CSV table of C-alpha atoms and ligand atoms in Angstrom, one decimal:
chain,number,residue,atom,x,y,z
C,132,UNK,CA,-73.8,-23.3,17.0
C,133,UNK,CA,-70.9,-22.6,19.3
C,134,UNK,CA,-67.4,-23.9,19.9
C,135,UNK,CA,-66.2,-23.8,16.2
C,136,UNK,CA,-62.7,-22.8,17.3
C,137,UNK,CA,-62.7,-24.1,20.8
C,138,UNK,CA,-59.3,-23.7,22.6
C,139,UNK,CA,-57.6,-22.0,19.7
C,140,UNK,CA,-55.7,-18.7,20.0
C,141,UNK,CA,-56.8,-15.8,17.9
C,142,UNK,CA,-55.2,-12.3,17.5
C,143,UNK,CA,-57.3,-9.5,16.1
C,144,UNK,CA,-55.7,-6.2,15.2
C,145,UNK,CA,-57.6,-2.9,15.6
C,146,UNK,CA,-60.0,-4.8,17.8
C,147,UNK,CA,-60.8,-2.2,20.5
C,148,UNK,CA,-63.9,-1.1,18.6
C,149,UNK,CA,-65.9,-1.5,15.4
C,150,UNK,CA,-65.6,-4.5,13.1
C,151,UNK,CA,-62.4,-5.7,15.0
C,152,UNK,CA,-64.3,-5.7,18.3
C,153,UNK,CA,-67.2,-7.7,16.8
C,154,UNK,CA,-64.7,-10.2,15.3
C,155,UNK,CA,-62.9,-10.6,18.7
C,156,UNK,CA,-66.3,-11.1,20.4
C,157,UNK,CA,-67.6,-13.7,18.0
C,158,UNK,CA,-64.3,-15.6,18.0
C,159,UNK,CA,-64.4,-15.6,21.8
C,160,UNK,CA,-68.0,-16.8,21.8
C,161,UNK,CA,-66.9,-19.7,19.7
C,162,UNK,CA,-64.3,-20.8,22.2
C,163,UNK,CA,-61.1,-19.0,21.2
C,164,UNK,CA,-58.7,-17.3,23.5
C,165,UNK,CA,-58.5,-13.9,22.0
C,166,UNK,CA,-55.8,-11.2,21.9
C,167,UNK,CA,-57.4,-7.8,21.4
C,168,UNK,CA,-54.6,-5.7,19.8
C,169,UNK,CA,-55.1,-2.0,19.2
C,170,UNK,CA,-53.1,1.3,18.9
C,171,UNK,CA,-55.1,2.4,21.9
C,172,UNK,CA,-53.8,0.0,24.6
C,173,UNK,CA,-56.3,1.3,27.3
C,174,UNK,CA,-59.3,0.7,25.0
C,175,UNK,CA,-57.9,-2.7,24.0
C,176,UNK,CA,-57.8,-3.8,27.6
C,177,UNK,CA,-61.3,-2.5,28.3
C,178,UNK,CA,-62.6,-4.4,25.3
C,179,UNK,CA,-60.8,-7.6,26.4
C,180,UNK,CA,-62.1,-7.3,29.9
C,181,UNK,CA,-65.6,-7.7,28.5
C,182,UNK,CA,-64.7,-11.1,26.8
C,183,UNK,CA,-64.4,-14.5,28.4
C,184,UNK,CA,-60.7,-15.4,27.7
C,185,UNK,CA,-59.1,-12.4,26.3
C,186,UNK,CA,-56.0,-10.2,26.7
C,187,UNK,CA,-55.9,-6.6,25.6
C,188,UNK,CA,-52.5,-5.3,24.3
C,189,UNK,CA,-51.3,-2.1,22.6
C,190,UNK,CA,-49.8,-2.7,19.2
C,191,UNK,CA,-49.2,-0.3,16.3
C,192,UNK,CA,-49.4,-2.6,13.2
C,193,UNK,CA,-47.0,-0.4,11.3
C,194,UNK,CA,-44.2,-1.2,13.8
C,195,UNK,CA,-42.3,-4.3,12.8
C,196,UNK,CA,-41.0,-5.0,16.4
C,197,UNK,CA,-44.5,-4.5,17.9
C,198,UNK,CA,-46.1,-6.9,15.5
C,199,UNK,CA,-43.4,-9.6,16.1
C,200,UNK,CA,-43.8,-9.0,19.9
C,201,UNK,CA,-47.6,-9.4,19.5
C,202,UNK,CA,-47.6,-12.9,18.0
C,203,UNK,CA,-45.0,-14.1,20.6
C,204,UNK,CA,-47.0,-12.6,23.4
C,205,UNK,CA,-50.2,-14.4,22.2
C,206,UNK,CA,-48.3,-17.8,22.0
C,207,UNK,CA,-46.6,-17.2,25.4
C,208,UNK,CA,-50.0,-16.3,27.0
C,209,UNK,CA,-52.2,-19.0,25.5
C,210,UNK,CA,-49.8,-21.7,24.2
C,211,UNK,CA,-50.4,-21.4,20.5
C,212,UNK,CA,-51.2,-19.0,17.6
C,213,UNK,CA,-53.9,-20.5,15.4
C,214,UNK,CA,-55.8,-17.5,13.9
C,215,UNK,CA,-54.6,-14.0,13.0
C,216,UNK,CA,-57.0,-11.3,11.7
C,217,UNK,CA,-55.5,-8.2,10.1
C,218,UNK,CA,-58.2,-5.7,10.7
C,219,UNK,CA,-56.7,-2.4,11.8
C,220,UNK,CA,-57.5,0.4,9.5
C,221,UNK,CA,-57.7,4.2,9.0
C,222,UNK,CA,-59.0,6.5,6.3
C,223,UNK,CA,-57.6,9.8,5.1
C,224,UNK,CA,-60.1,10.6,2.3
C,225,UNK,CA,-59.5,13.5,-0.1
C,226,UNK,CA,-59.7,14.1,-3.9
C,227,UNK,CA,-56.4,13.5,-5.8
C,228,UNK,CA,-56.2,17.3,-6.1
C,229,UNK,CA,-56.2,17.7,-2.3
C,230,UNK,CA,-54.7,14.5,-1.0
C,231,UNK,CA,-51.2,15.0,0.6
C,232,UNK,CA,-48.4,12.5,0.2
C,233,UNK,CA,-48.7,12.0,4.0
C,234,UNK,CA,-52.3,10.9,3.6
C,235,UNK,CA,-51.4,8.4,1.0
C,236,UNK,CA,-48.4,7.0,3.0
C,237,UNK,CA,-50.4,6.8,6.3
C,238,UNK,CA,-53.1,4.7,4.8
C,239,UNK,CA,-50.8,2.4,2.8
C,240,UNK,CA,-48.7,2.0,5.9
C,241,UNK,CA,-51.5,0.9,8.2
C,242,UNK,CA,-53.4,-1.3,5.7
C,243,UNK,CA,-50.8,-2.7,3.4
C,244,UNK,CA,-47.6,-2.7,5.3
C,245,UNK,CA,-49.5,-3.5,8.6
C,246,UNK,CA,-51.2,-6.5,7.0
C,247,UNK,CA,-47.9,-7.7,5.4
C,248,UNK,CA,-46.2,-7.5,8.8
C,249,UNK,CA,-49.0,-9.4,10.4
C,250,UNK,CA,-49.0,-12.1,7.8
C,251,UNK,CA,-45.2,-12.5,8.0
C,252,UNK,CA,-45.1,-12.6,11.8
C,253,UNK,CA,-48.1,-14.9,12.3
C,254,UNK,CA,-47.1,-17.3,9.5
C,255,UNK,CA,-43.6,-17.7,11.0
C,256,UNK,CA,-45.1,-19.1,14.2
C,257,UNK,CA,-47.9,-21.1,12.4
C,258,UNK,CA,-45.2,-22.7,10.2
C,259,UNK,CA,-43.6,-24.1,13.3
C,260,UNK,CA,-46.9,-25.5,14.4
C,261,UNK,CA,-47.8,-26.8,11.0
C,262,UNK,CA,-51.2,-25.1,10.7
C,263,UNK,CA,-53.1,-21.8,11.0
C,264,UNK,CA,-55.6,-19.5,9.4
C,265,UNK,CA,-55.0,-15.8,8.5
C,266,UNK,CA,-57.8,-13.5,7.6
C,267,UNK,CA,-57.2,-10.1,6.0
C,268,UNK,CA,-59.8,-7.4,6.0
C,269,UNK,CA,-59.8,-5.8,2.5
C,270,UNK,CA,-62.8,-3.7,1.3
C,271,UNK,CA,-65.2,-3.5,-1.7
C,272,UNK,CA,-63.4,-0.2,-2.2
C,273,UNK,CA,-60.4,-2.2,-3.3
C,274,UNK,CA,-62.5,-4.0,-5.9
C,275,UNK,CA,-64.4,-1.1,-7.4
C,276,UNK,CA,-62.3,2.0,-6.4
C,277,UNK,CA,-64.1,4.8,-4.5
C,278,UNK,CA,-63.6,8.4,-5.5
C,279,UNK,CA,-61.8,10.3,-2.7
C,280,UNK,CA,-60.1,7.1,-1.6
C,281,UNK,CA,-57.2,6.6,-4.1
C,282,UNK,CA,-55.0,5.8,-1.1
C,283,UNK,CA,-57.5,3.4,0.6
C,284,UNK,CA,-58.7,1.7,-2.6
C,285,UNK,CA,-55.0,1.0,-3.6
C,286,UNK,CA,-54.1,-0.4,-0.2
C,287,UNK,CA,-57.3,-2.6,0.0
C,288,UNK,CA,-56.7,-3.9,-3.6
C,289,UNK,CA,-53.1,-4.6,-2.5
C,290,UNK,CA,-54.3,-6.7,0.4
C,291,UNK,CA,-56.0,-9.0,-2.1
C,292,UNK,CA,-52.7,-9.5,-4.0
C,293,UNK,CA,-50.8,-10.1,-0.8
C,294,UNK,CA,-53.5,-12.6,0.4
C,295,UNK,CA,-53.2,-14.6,-2.8
C,296,UNK,CA,-49.4,-14.6,-2.9
C,297,UNK,CA,-49.1,-15.6,0.8
C,298,UNK,CA,-51.8,-18.3,0.3
C,299,UNK,CA,-49.7,-19.9,-2.4
C,300,UNK,CA,-46.5,-19.7,-0.3
C,301,UNK,CA,-48.0,-21.1,2.8
C,302,UNK,CA,-50.5,-23.7,1.5
C,303,UNK,CA,-48.1,-26.6,1.9
C,304,UNK,CA,-47.5,-25.7,5.6
C,305,UNK,CA,-51.3,-26.1,6.1
C,306,UNK,CA,-51.6,-22.3,6.7
C,307,UNK,CA,-54.6,-20.8,4.9
C,308,UNK,CA,-54.8,-17.1,4.0
C,309,UNK,CA,-58.1,-15.5,2.9
C,310,UNK,CA,-59.6,-12.1,2.7
C,311,UNK,CA,-63.0,-10.5,3.4
C,312,UNK,CA,-64.2,-7.4,1.5
C,313,UNK,CA,-66.9,-5.6,3.6
C,314,UNK,CA,-69.2,-3.1,1.9
C,315,UNK,CA,-70.8,-0.3,3.8
C,316,UNK,CA,-70.7,-1.2,7.5
C,317,UNK,CA,-72.0,0.9,10.4
C,318,UNK,CA,-68.9,1.9,12.5
C,319,UNK,CA,-67.1,5.0,13.7
C,320,UNK,CA,-65.2,4.9,10.3
C,321,UNK,CA,-68.4,5.3,8.3
C,322,UNK,CA,-70.1,7.6,10.8
C,323,UNK,CA,-67.3,10.1,9.8
C,324,UNK,CA,-68.8,10.2,6.3
C,325,UNK,CA,-71.1,13.1,5.3
C,326,UNK,CA,-74.7,11.8,6.0
C,327,UNK,CA,-75.7,12.5,2.3
C,328,UNK,CA,-72.8,10.3,1.0
C,329,UNK,CA,-73.7,7.5,3.5
C,330,UNK,CA,-77.3,7.7,2.4
C,331,UNK,CA,-76.4,7.7,-1.3
C,332,UNK,CA,-74.1,4.6,-0.8
C,333,UNK,CA,-76.8,2.8,1.2
C,334,UNK,CA,-79.4,3.4,-1.4
C,335,UNK,CA,-77.2,1.7,-4.0
C,336,UNK,CA,-77.1,-1.6,-2.0
C,337,UNK,CA,-79.5,-4.3,-3.3
C,338,UNK,CA,-80.3,-5.3,0.3
C,339,UNK,CA,-81.0,-1.6,0.9
C,340,UNK,CA,-79.2,-1.2,4.2
C,341,UNK,CA,-75.7,-0.9,5.6
C,342,UNK,CA,-74.2,-4.0,7.3
C,343,UNK,CA,-73.5,-4.4,11.0
C,344,UNK,CA,-70.0,-5.3,12.3
C,345,UNK,CA,-71.2,-8.8,13.5
C,346,UNK,CA,-72.1,-9.6,9.9
C,347,UNK,CA,-68.5,-9.2,8.8
C,348,UNK,CA,-67.4,-11.2,11.9
C,349,UNK,CA,-69.5,-14.1,10.7
C,350,UNK,CA,-67.5,-14.4,7.5
C,351,UNK,CA,-64.2,-14.1,9.5
C,352,UNK,CA,-65.3,-16.9,11.9
C,353,UNK,CA,-66.1,-19.1,8.9
C,354,UNK,CA,-62.6,-18.5,7.3
C,355,UNK,CA,-60.9,-18.9,10.7
C,356,UNK,CA,-62.6,-22.2,11.4
C,357,UNK,CA,-62.4,-25.7,9.9
C,358,UNK,CA,-65.7,-25.0,8.1
C,359,UNK,CA,-63.5,-23.5,5.4
C,360,UNK,CA,-60.7,-26.1,5.5
C,361,UNK,CA,-60.4,-26.3,1.7
C,362,UNK,CA,-60.4,-22.6,1.1
C,363,UNK,CA,-57.2,-20.5,0.6
C,364,UNK,CA,-56.5,-17.3,-1.4
C,365,UNK,CA,-60.2,-16.6,-1.4
C,366,UNK,CA,-62.0,-13.3,-1.1
C,367,UNK,CA,-65.4,-13.2,0.5
C,368,UNK,CA,-67.6,-10.2,-0.2
C,369,UNK,CA,-69.9,-9.0,2.6
C,370,UNK,CA,-71.7,-6.2,1.0
C,371,UNK,CA,-75.4,-6.9,0.8
C,372,UNK,CA,-75.1,-7.5,-2.9
C,373,UNK,CA,-73.2,-4.3,-3.7
C,374,UNK,CA,-70.8,-4.5,-6.6
C,375,UNK,CA,-71.4,-8.2,-7.3
O,522,NDP,P1,-62.8,1.8,13.1
O,522,NDP,O1,-62.1,3.1,12.8
O,522,NDP,O2,-64.1,1.7,13.9
O,522,NDP,O3,-61.7,0.8,13.9
O,522,NDP,C1,-60.4,0.7,13.5
O,522,NDP,C2,-59.5,0.3,14.6
O,522,NDP,O4,-58.2,0.1,14.1
O,522,NDP,C3,-59.5,1.4,15.7
O,522,NDP,O5,-59.7,0.8,17.0
O,522,NDP,C4,-58.1,2.0,15.5
O,522,NDP,O6,-57.5,2.5,16.7
O,522,NDP,C5,-57.3,0.8,15.0
O,522,NDP,N1,-56.1,1.2,14.4
O,522,NDP,C6,-55.9,2.3,13.6
O,522,NDP,N2,-54.6,2.3,13.2
O,522,NDP,C7,-54.0,1.3,13.9
O,522,NDP,C8,-52.6,0.9,13.9
O,522,NDP,N3,-51.6,1.5,13.3
O,522,NDP,N4,-52.3,-0.2,14.7
O,522,NDP,C9,-53.3,-0.8,15.4
O,522,NDP,N5,-54.6,-0.4,15.4
O,522,NDP,C10,-54.9,0.6,14.6
O,522,NDP,O7,-62.9,1.0,11.7
O,522,NDP,P2,-63.9,-0.2,11.2
O,522,NDP,O8,-64.2,-1.1,12.4
O,522,NDP,O9,-64.9,0.4,10.4
O,522,NDP,O10,-62.9,-0.9,10.2
O,522,NDP,C11,-62.2,-2.1,10.5
O,522,NDP,C12,-61.6,-2.6,9.2
O,522,NDP,O11,-62.6,-2.9,8.3
O,522,NDP,C13,-60.6,-1.6,8.6
O,522,NDP,O12,-59.5,-2.4,8.0
O,522,NDP,C14,-61.5,-1.0,7.5
O,522,NDP,O13,-60.7,-0.5,6.5
O,522,NDP,C15,-62.3,-2.2,7.1
O,522,NDP,N6,-63.5,-1.9,6.4
O,522,NDP,C16,-64.5,-1.1,7.0
O,522,NDP,C17,-65.7,-0.8,6.3
O,522,NDP,C18,-66.8,0.0,6.9
O,522,NDP,O14,-67.7,0.3,6.2
O,522,NDP,N7,-66.7,0.4,8.2
O,522,NDP,C19,-65.9,-1.3,4.9
O,522,NDP,C20,-64.8,-2.1,4.4
O,522,NDP,C21,-63.7,-2.4,5.1
O,522,NDP,P3,-57.7,4.0,17.1
O,522,NDP,O15,-59.1,4.3,17.3
O,522,NDP,O16,-56.9,4.2,18.4
O,522,NDP,O17,-57.1,4.8,15.9
């Protein structure tokens, strides 16, 4: 099945690699014009060059002006803004004993403030158009809490609250806001984990394997498209049965 979002414009943050890249690719395969936004502008452009109708731009999601400029650039380039995916993310794992305030602030800034800025900027344009779909990438870590990730788990749980509050505010404008909670997905972020921790987490998954980025992208495409037209404030878990 192709063309689920034909002619719509989608922005994906943190899309130069990993899950964001897989989301950008799948949305493009289903007919969207895609803006690949990433901290690394060079890599964003390289990723976009590989997609049918895409533009790569540099954008730090913690920068209010940059996020506002991003949504306006998307609309100026492609004529509308229909889909916005808050995907950019970082980890700064450490035990409470070792975690520095800077590690806490950096993670909360990118995930929580970044997502809030994205929701605010995208919904402002979508309100003018009278429709839109926003998808926020949370994590099962925000549902269960992972040791060594007090910063990340807090930010990812915060994204769920933000998603639900924004969904209630925006529903009467026909703007839907949903979240996805991936489990263990094979990307550069998880490759940074010690192999024994990765193996231990993988063994605890009922489907007995880590997920692939494209398997998260499938859930995002569903939420971005009209297939989910009566869903808002929802949280889809993509974790191979982990923590159900
Ligand atoms: P990656 O580290 O592979 O990719 C994250 C991307 O976000 C990178 O391209 C990175 O750019 C970019 N980025 C980081 N900070 C910023 C910023 N301030 N502004 C714009 N872009 C930024 O991670 P994943 O693909 O694994 O993760 C994607 C999302 O999925 C994240 O939100 C993550 O928390 C979430 N997730 C991932 C899981 C997993 O198992 N992998 C599980 C659950 C959730 P650069 O490389 O230049 O820093």
